[in-house]
XYZ file of C-alpha atoms in Angstrom:
221
model
C 0.000 0.000 0.000
C 1.319 3.452 -0.987
C 2.121 6.027 1.664
C -0.597 8.650 2.183
C 0.999 12.047 2.988
C -2.288 13.916 3.384
C -2.543 14.135 7.168
C 1.048 15.316 7.645
C 0.595 18.069 5.055
C -2.848 18.952 6.436
C -1.335 19.480 9.891
C 1.181 21.941 8.401
C -1.585 23.753 6.501
C -3.783 23.940 9.579
C -0.941 25.345 11.686
C -0.109 27.931 9.016
C -3.787 28.857 8.730
C -4.066 29.459 12.471
C -0.911 31.579 12.355
C -2.379 33.594 9.472
C -5.612 34.182 11.412
C -3.593 35.431 14.391
C -1.569 37.788 12.190
C -4.774 38.993 10.523
C -6.270 39.938 13.891
C -3.084 41.816 14.787
C -3.023 43.548 11.385
C -6.659 44.670 11.698
C -6.023 45.987 15.214
C -3.024 48.017 14.036
C -4.853 49.223 10.923
C -7.724 50.542 13.039
C -5.443 52.455 15.411
C -2.324 53.452 13.457
C -1.743 55.964 10.677
C -1.827 54.640 7.080
C 1.910 55.315 6.693
C 2.786 53.738 10.060
C 5.886 51.535 10.026
C 4.162 49.113 12.396
C 1.266 48.746 9.942
C 3.756 48.252 7.081
C 5.515 45.407 8.895
C 2.234 43.798 10.004
C 0.914 43.810 6.417
C 4.130 42.356 4.975
C 4.324 39.664 7.646
C 0.746 38.608 6.897
C 1.460 38.570 3.151
C 4.562 36.403 3.661
C 2.582 33.987 5.830
C -0.158 33.759 3.196
C 2.440 33.014 0.503
C 3.882 30.186 2.605
C 0.356 28.931 3.301
C -0.463 28.899 -0.413
C 2.663 26.814 -1.055
C 1.616 24.314 1.633
C -1.891 24.271 0.174
C -0.475 23.386 -3.234
C 1.281 20.389 -1.653
C -1.965 19.385 0.065
C -3.927 19.652 -3.177
C -1.253 17.639 -4.975
C -1.640 14.837 -2.414
C -5.397 14.844 -3.104
C -4.766 14.791 -6.853
C -2.475 11.777 -6.438
C -5.139 9.850 -4.533
C -7.822 10.822 -7.047
C -5.667 9.832 -10.005
C -4.207 6.635 -8.561
C -7.390 5.457 -6.906
C -8.628 5.772 -3.353
C -8.555 2.047 -2.626
C -4.846 1.869 -3.381
C -4.397 4.091 -0.312
C -7.001 2.234 1.734
C -9.509 5.092 1.426
C -13.150 5.389 0.487
C -14.338 7.735 -2.229
C -16.247 9.747 0.382
C -12.977 10.444 2.236
C -11.352 11.668 -0.966
C -14.304 13.987 -1.631
C -14.069 15.290 1.926
C -10.373 16.077 1.393
C -11.210 17.946 -1.791
C -13.830 19.975 0.079
C -11.281 20.834 2.749
C -8.739 22.004 0.165
C -11.364 24.213 -1.494
C -12.438 25.575 1.883
C -8.881 26.531 2.875
C -8.249 28.037 -0.555
C -11.298 30.319 -0.190
C -10.126 31.357 3.285
C -6.663 32.213 1.936
C -8.146 34.130 -0.996
C -10.345 36.159 1.350
C -7.422 36.914 3.652
C -5.270 38.056 0.734
C -8.095 40.207 -0.626
C -8.504 41.785 2.792
C -4.827 42.596 3.247
C -4.634 43.965 -0.307
C -7.738 46.117 0.168
C -9.887 44.175 -2.321
C -13.392 42.803 -1.957
C -13.478 39.057 -1.205
C -14.512 36.909 -4.156
C -18.069 35.488 -4.022
C -18.591 31.891 -2.936
C -18.463 29.426 -5.808
C -17.766 25.776 -6.410
C -14.302 25.123 -7.756
C -13.979 22.668 -10.664
C -12.022 19.537 -9.882
C -10.662 16.681 -11.906
C -11.621 13.615 -9.931
C -10.709 10.477 -11.849
C -11.074 7.121 -10.190
C -9.110 3.949 -10.879
C -11.624 2.961 -13.550
C -10.712 6.036 -15.595
C -14.228 7.522 -15.502
C -14.510 11.115 -14.440
C -16.723 11.950 -11.476
C -18.671 15.131 -10.875
C -16.533 18.177 -11.785
C -17.909 20.307 -8.950
C -17.993 19.545 -5.223
C -21.135 20.580 -3.342
C -20.585 22.741 -0.290
C -23.112 22.158 2.480
C -23.529 22.677 6.182
C -22.383 19.135 6.997
C -19.056 19.783 5.272
C -18.640 23.082 7.138
C -19.405 21.338 10.415
C -16.877 18.604 9.631
C -14.171 21.168 8.841
C -14.912 23.023 12.055
C -14.756 19.735 13.964
C -11.409 18.772 12.399
C -9.994 22.212 13.104
C -11.147 22.094 16.721
C -9.683 18.617 17.211
C -6.363 19.728 15.736
C -6.286 22.800 17.980
C -6.972 20.612 21.020
C -4.197 18.191 20.016
C -1.763 21.055 19.563
C -2.761 22.486 22.943
C -2.269 19.076 24.588
C 1.168 18.754 22.965
C 2.097 22.256 24.117
C 0.939 21.496 27.676
C 2.904 18.229 27.701
C 5.988 20.065 26.449
C 5.625 22.756 29.116
C 5.088 20.132 31.816
C 8.226 18.301 30.709
C 10.205 21.530 30.771
C 8.932 22.372 34.262
C 9.859 18.898 35.529
C 13.337 19.290 34.088
C 13.728 22.721 35.706
C 12.482 21.306 39.021
C 15.050 18.510 38.894
C 17.818 20.940 37.979
C 16.787 23.272 40.799
C 16.917 20.357 43.234
C 20.406 19.388 42.078
C 21.568 22.993 42.313
C 20.148 23.276 45.821
C 21.934 20.073 46.837
C 25.238 21.313 45.399
C 24.842 24.683 47.092
C 24.184 22.925 50.408
C 27.315 20.828 49.975
C 29.357 23.932 49.146
C 28.007 25.714 52.225
C 29.072 22.786 54.389
C 32.527 22.833 52.778
C 32.816 26.569 53.423
C 31.782 26.057 57.040
C 34.433 23.352 57.449
C 36.994 25.608 55.801
C 36.049 28.502 58.070
C 36.367 26.320 61.161
C 39.746 25.068 59.914
C 40.932 28.638 59.385
C 39.793 29.603 62.889
C 41.691 26.661 64.374
C 44.783 27.523 62.346
C 44.629 31.151 63.501
C 44.288 30.047 67.105
C 47.275 27.719 66.785
C 49.290 30.422 65.048
C 48.457 32.922 67.794
C 49.533 30.465 70.463
C 52.748 29.725 68.598
C 53.507 33.439 68.281
C 52.974 33.980 71.981
C 55.347 31.128 72.774
C 57.879 32.530 70.312
C 57.744 36.014 71.862
C 58.118 34.491 75.359
C 61.087 32.446 74.196
C 62.713 35.534 72.682
C 62.317 37.518 75.947
C 63.821 34.675 77.936
C 66.776 34.267 75.617
C 67.490 37.997 75.521
C 68.400 37.949 79.233
C 70.755 35.044 78.744
C 72.837 36.547 75.931
C 73.033 40.138 77.222
C 76.520 41.048 78.677
C 76.656 41.469 82.462
């Protein structure tokens, strides 16, 4: 069975689409508050345009994976025809979203809703319907997939943060243990220095006493 790259590419497209929506919200906020020649607005617009360009490239890869399945045959990939149609609907949905975002950032009116022609050819070589119907069930399914992907990404982010916190906790514990050991070593060193100073003071006293005693012996009468 051939490898199906759809879900991996879809995850990249979905992540890029969420990033584009975030940048769009930031761009609209800046546009509503800043001057038309504002540098901040200039950078926000260019960043959104660059993200949309990258998203369009990912979308082309996603559409290509759908084309491969349609051309080769769904069953070769272990898929049903309904799944292939659902993938085509998703590609068309994302493409309309990207087109509307680009129209918005370029100051154009969004294009009206329309069905996009497709070239769906099954393994038998017979062409299927050239247009894909858009209905509420498809919209609900897209929304459901998007929500599930967001939840998975949030769970992965939470797991990553939890792992980082555990690592920091362990490192903090090791650092605290090392600091405690160093404090004990410094205390031992300080006590050793105190003892050495006491011994040195005693030795100096004895030396001075010895010198005084010997001075009387060697002085001439």
